[in-house]
Amino acid sequence: MMQGDSRSLTVTILNEDKTVVTADDVSDVEFIFGHLRKTYKEGQVAFDPVSGKWAIPFSQQETFSFQAPGYVNAQVRVKFADGTLEGTSLGKINMDKSMSKEVL
């Protein structure tokens, strides 16, 4: 990803039995990318039942706020409908530096 990008990242969340975690399975899902937090409950992320993926949108202003060049640590925490909560690392997202700092 580059500073100034405005797009969604998609993530498939799987249960221990390798089935897809859907919106019906959860009461909330929290994604953390560096200093940025987005949740399903607050309407900041969405689940697409056709693809089975969670979409996390980023604005130009949000991606400009990441240090670059470098890596952004990413995590997800899932609060299931039964109240259990599980989290895991999504690894690191490579952030390229943009030569332009203009929001288009």
PDB file of C-alpha atoms in Angstrom:
ATOM      1  CA  MET A   1       0.000   0.000   0.000  1.00  0.00           C
ATOM      2  CA  MET A   2       1.176   3.548  -0.618  1.00  0.00           C
ATOM      3  CA  GLN A   3       0.538   6.653   1.422  1.00  0.00           C
ATOM      4  CA  GLY A   4      -2.432   8.441  -0.129  1.00  0.00           C
ATOM      5  CA  ASP A   5      -4.134   5.274  -1.382  1.00  0.00           C
ATOM      6  CA  SER A   6      -7.905   5.197  -0.948  1.00  0.00           C
ATOM      7  CA  ARG A   7      -9.100   1.610  -1.168  1.00  0.00           C
ATOM      8  CA  SER A   8     -10.285  -1.369   0.818  1.00  0.00           C
ATOM      9  CA  LEU A   9      -8.197  -4.248   2.039  1.00  0.00           C
ATOM     10  CA  THR A  10     -10.031  -7.561   2.229  1.00  0.00           C
ATOM     11  CA  VAL A  11      -9.521 -10.288   4.805  1.00  0.00           C
ATOM     12  CA  THR A  12     -10.974 -13.761   5.145  1.00  0.00           C
ATOM     13  CA  ILE A  13     -11.410 -14.800   8.786  1.00  0.00           C
ATOM     14  CA  LEU A  14     -11.502 -18.549   9.405  1.00  0.00           C
ATOM     15  CA  ASN A  15     -12.635 -20.560  12.433  1.00  0.00           C
ATOM     16  CA  GLU A  16     -10.416 -23.285  13.848  1.00  0.00           C
ATOM     17  CA  ASP A  17     -12.287 -25.772  11.626  1.00  0.00           C
ATOM     18  CA  LYS A  18     -11.359 -23.614   8.579  1.00  0.00           C
ATOM     19  CA  THR A  19     -14.920 -22.346   7.954  1.00  0.00           C
ATOM     20  CA  VAL A  20     -15.439 -18.673   7.153  1.00  0.00           C
ATOM     21  CA  VAL A  21     -16.461 -16.382  10.015  1.00  0.00           C
ATOM     22  CA  THR A  22     -19.480 -14.408   8.794  1.00  0.00           C
ATOM     23  CA  ALA A  23     -21.373 -11.407  10.114  1.00  0.00           C
ATOM     24  CA  ASP A  24     -23.965 -13.813  11.545  1.00  0.00           C
ATOM     25  CA  ASP A  25     -21.267 -15.438  13.724  1.00  0.00           C
ATOM     26  CA  VAL A  26     -20.120 -12.255  15.466  1.00  0.00           C
ATOM     27  CA  SER A  27     -21.283  -9.390  17.639  1.00  0.00           C
ATOM     28  CA  ASP A  28     -18.246  -7.346  16.590  1.00  0.00           C
ATOM     29  CA  VAL A  29     -14.964  -7.525  14.687  1.00  0.00           C
ATOM     30  CA  GLU A  30     -12.111  -5.112  15.386  1.00  0.00           C
ATOM     31  CA  PHE A  31      -9.286  -4.476  12.932  1.00  0.00           C
ATOM     32  CA  ILE A  32      -6.155  -2.600  14.010  1.00  0.00           C
ATOM     33  CA  PHE A  33      -3.667  -1.218  11.496  1.00  0.00           C
ATOM     34  CA  GLY A  34      -0.900   0.580  13.390  1.00  0.00           C
ATOM     35  CA  HIS A  35      -2.647   3.422  15.229  1.00  0.00           C
ATOM     36  CA  LEU A  36      -5.909   3.045  13.270  1.00  0.00           C
ATOM     37  CA  ARG A  37      -8.867   1.066  14.675  1.00  0.00           C
ATOM     38  CA  LYS A  38     -11.974   0.070  12.705  1.00  0.00           C
ATOM     39  CA  THR A  39     -14.912  -2.061  13.859  1.00  0.00           C
ATOM     40  CA  TYR A  40     -17.872  -3.857  12.347  1.00  0.00           C
ATOM     41  CA  LYS A  41     -20.194  -2.704  15.141  1.00  0.00           C
ATOM     42  CA  GLU A  42     -19.426   0.948  14.344  1.00  0.00           C
ATOM     43  CA  GLY A  43     -20.071   0.371  10.617  1.00  0.00           C
ATOM     44  CA  GLN A  44     -16.434   0.959   9.632  1.00  0.00           C
ATOM     45  CA  VAL A  45     -15.946  -2.488   8.065  1.00  0.00           C
ATOM     46  CA  ALA A  46     -18.315  -4.723   6.127  1.00  0.00           C
ATOM     47  CA  PHE A  47     -18.744  -8.414   5.389  1.00  0.00           C
ATOM     48  CA  ASP A  48     -19.434  -9.547   1.817  1.00  0.00           C
ATOM     49  CA  PRO A  49     -21.332 -12.861   1.929  1.00  0.00           C
ATOM     50  CA  VAL A  50     -20.628 -13.547  -1.765  1.00  0.00           C
ATOM     51  CA  SER A  51     -16.825 -13.454  -1.426  1.00  0.00           C
ATOM     52  CA  GLY A  52     -16.691 -14.445   2.268  1.00  0.00           C
ATOM     53  CA  LYS A  53     -14.351 -11.521   2.928  1.00  0.00           C
ATOM     54  CA  TRP A  54     -14.326  -8.623   5.358  1.00  0.00           C
ATOM     55  CA  ALA A  55     -13.620  -5.258   3.695  1.00  0.00           C
ATOM     56  CA  ILE A  56     -11.697  -2.569   5.565  1.00  0.00           C
ATOM     57  CA  PRO A  57     -11.820   0.762   3.711  1.00  0.00           C
ATOM     58  CA  PHE A  58      -9.036   3.332   3.970  1.00  0.00           C
ATOM     59  CA  SER A  59      -9.263   6.992   3.013  1.00  0.00           C
ATOM     60  CA  GLN A  60      -6.390   9.003   1.551  1.00  0.00           C
ATOM     61  CA  GLN A  61      -6.072  10.891   4.845  1.00  0.00           C
ATOM     62  CA  GLU A  62      -5.814   7.618   6.780  1.00  0.00           C
ATOM     63  CA  THR A  63      -3.075   6.148   4.601  1.00  0.00           C
ATOM     64  CA  PHE A  64      -1.171   9.451   4.637  1.00  0.00           C
ATOM     65  CA  SER A  65      -1.107   9.144   8.467  1.00  0.00           C
ATOM     66  CA  PHE A  66       1.048   5.982   8.334  1.00  0.00           C
ATOM     67  CA  GLN A  67       4.835   6.294   8.591  1.00  0.00           C
ATOM     68  CA  ALA A  68       6.566   5.376   5.361  1.00  0.00           C
ATOM     69  CA  PRO A  69       8.549   3.741   4.137  1.00  0.00           C
ATOM     70  CA  GLY A  70       7.976   0.975   6.622  1.00  0.00           C
ATOM     71  CA  TYR A  71       5.561  -1.596   7.893  1.00  0.00           C
ATOM     72  CA  VAL A  72       2.223  -1.273   9.644  1.00  0.00           C
ATOM     73  CA  ASN A  73       1.367  -4.019  12.150  1.00  0.00           C
ATOM     74  CA  ALA A  74      -2.129  -5.423  11.658  1.00  0.00           C
ATOM     75  CA  GLN A  75      -4.364  -7.417  13.999  1.00  0.00           C
ATOM     76  CA  VAL A  76      -7.946  -8.637  14.135  1.00  0.00           C
ATOM     77  CA  ARG A  77     -10.066  -9.427  17.187  1.00  0.00           C
ATOM     78  CA  VAL A  78     -13.373 -11.236  16.790  1.00  0.00           C
ATOM     79  CA  LYS A  79     -16.113 -11.104  19.407  1.00  0.00           C
ATOM     80  CA  PHE A  80     -18.353 -14.037  18.619  1.00  0.00           C
ATOM     81  CA  ALA A  81     -22.105 -14.010  19.225  1.00  0.00           C
ATOM     82  CA  ASP A  82     -21.635 -16.324  22.245  1.00  0.00           C
ATOM     83  CA  GLY A  83     -19.351 -13.731  23.897  1.00  0.00           C
ATOM     84  CA  THR A  84     -15.992 -15.427  23.311  1.00  0.00           C
ATOM     85  CA  LEU A  85     -13.246 -13.209  21.964  1.00  0.00           C
ATOM     86  CA  GLU A  86     -10.260 -14.279  19.892  1.00  0.00           C
ATOM     87  CA  GLY A  87      -7.527 -12.255  18.261  1.00  0.00           C
ATOM     88  CA  THR A  88      -4.691 -12.889  15.895  1.00  0.00           C
ATOM     89  CA  SER A  89      -1.971 -11.061  14.031  1.00  0.00           C
ATOM     90  CA  LEU A  90      -2.509 -10.284  10.368  1.00  0.00           C
ATOM     91  CA  GLY A  91       1.192  -9.646   9.943  1.00  0.00           C
ATOM     92  CA  LYS A  92       2.690  -6.468   8.558  1.00  0.00           C
ATOM     93  CA  ILE A  93       1.485  -4.287   5.709  1.00  0.00           C
ATOM     94  CA  ASN A  94       4.245  -2.725   3.625  1.00  0.00           C
ATOM     95  CA  MET A  95       3.698   1.052   3.406  1.00  0.00           C
ATOM     96  CA  ASP A  96       5.433   2.868   0.566  1.00  0.00           C
ATOM     97  CA  LYS A  97       6.146   6.586   0.812  1.00  0.00           C
ATOM     98  CA  SER A  98       4.253   8.836  -1.571  1.00  0.00           C
ATOM     99  CA  MET A  99       6.153  11.641  -3.239  1.00  0.00           C
ATOM    100  CA  SER A 100       2.910  13.654  -3.310  1.00  0.00           C
ATOM    101  CA  LYS A 101       1.101  14.615  -0.113  1.00  0.00           C
ATOM    102  CA  GLU A 102      -1.974  16.012  -1.876  1.00  0.00           C
ATOM    103  CA  VAL A 103      -5.425  14.569  -1.282  1.00  0.00           C
ATOM    104  CA  LEU A 104      -6.918  14.147  -4.754  1.00  0.00           C
TER     105      LEU A 104
END
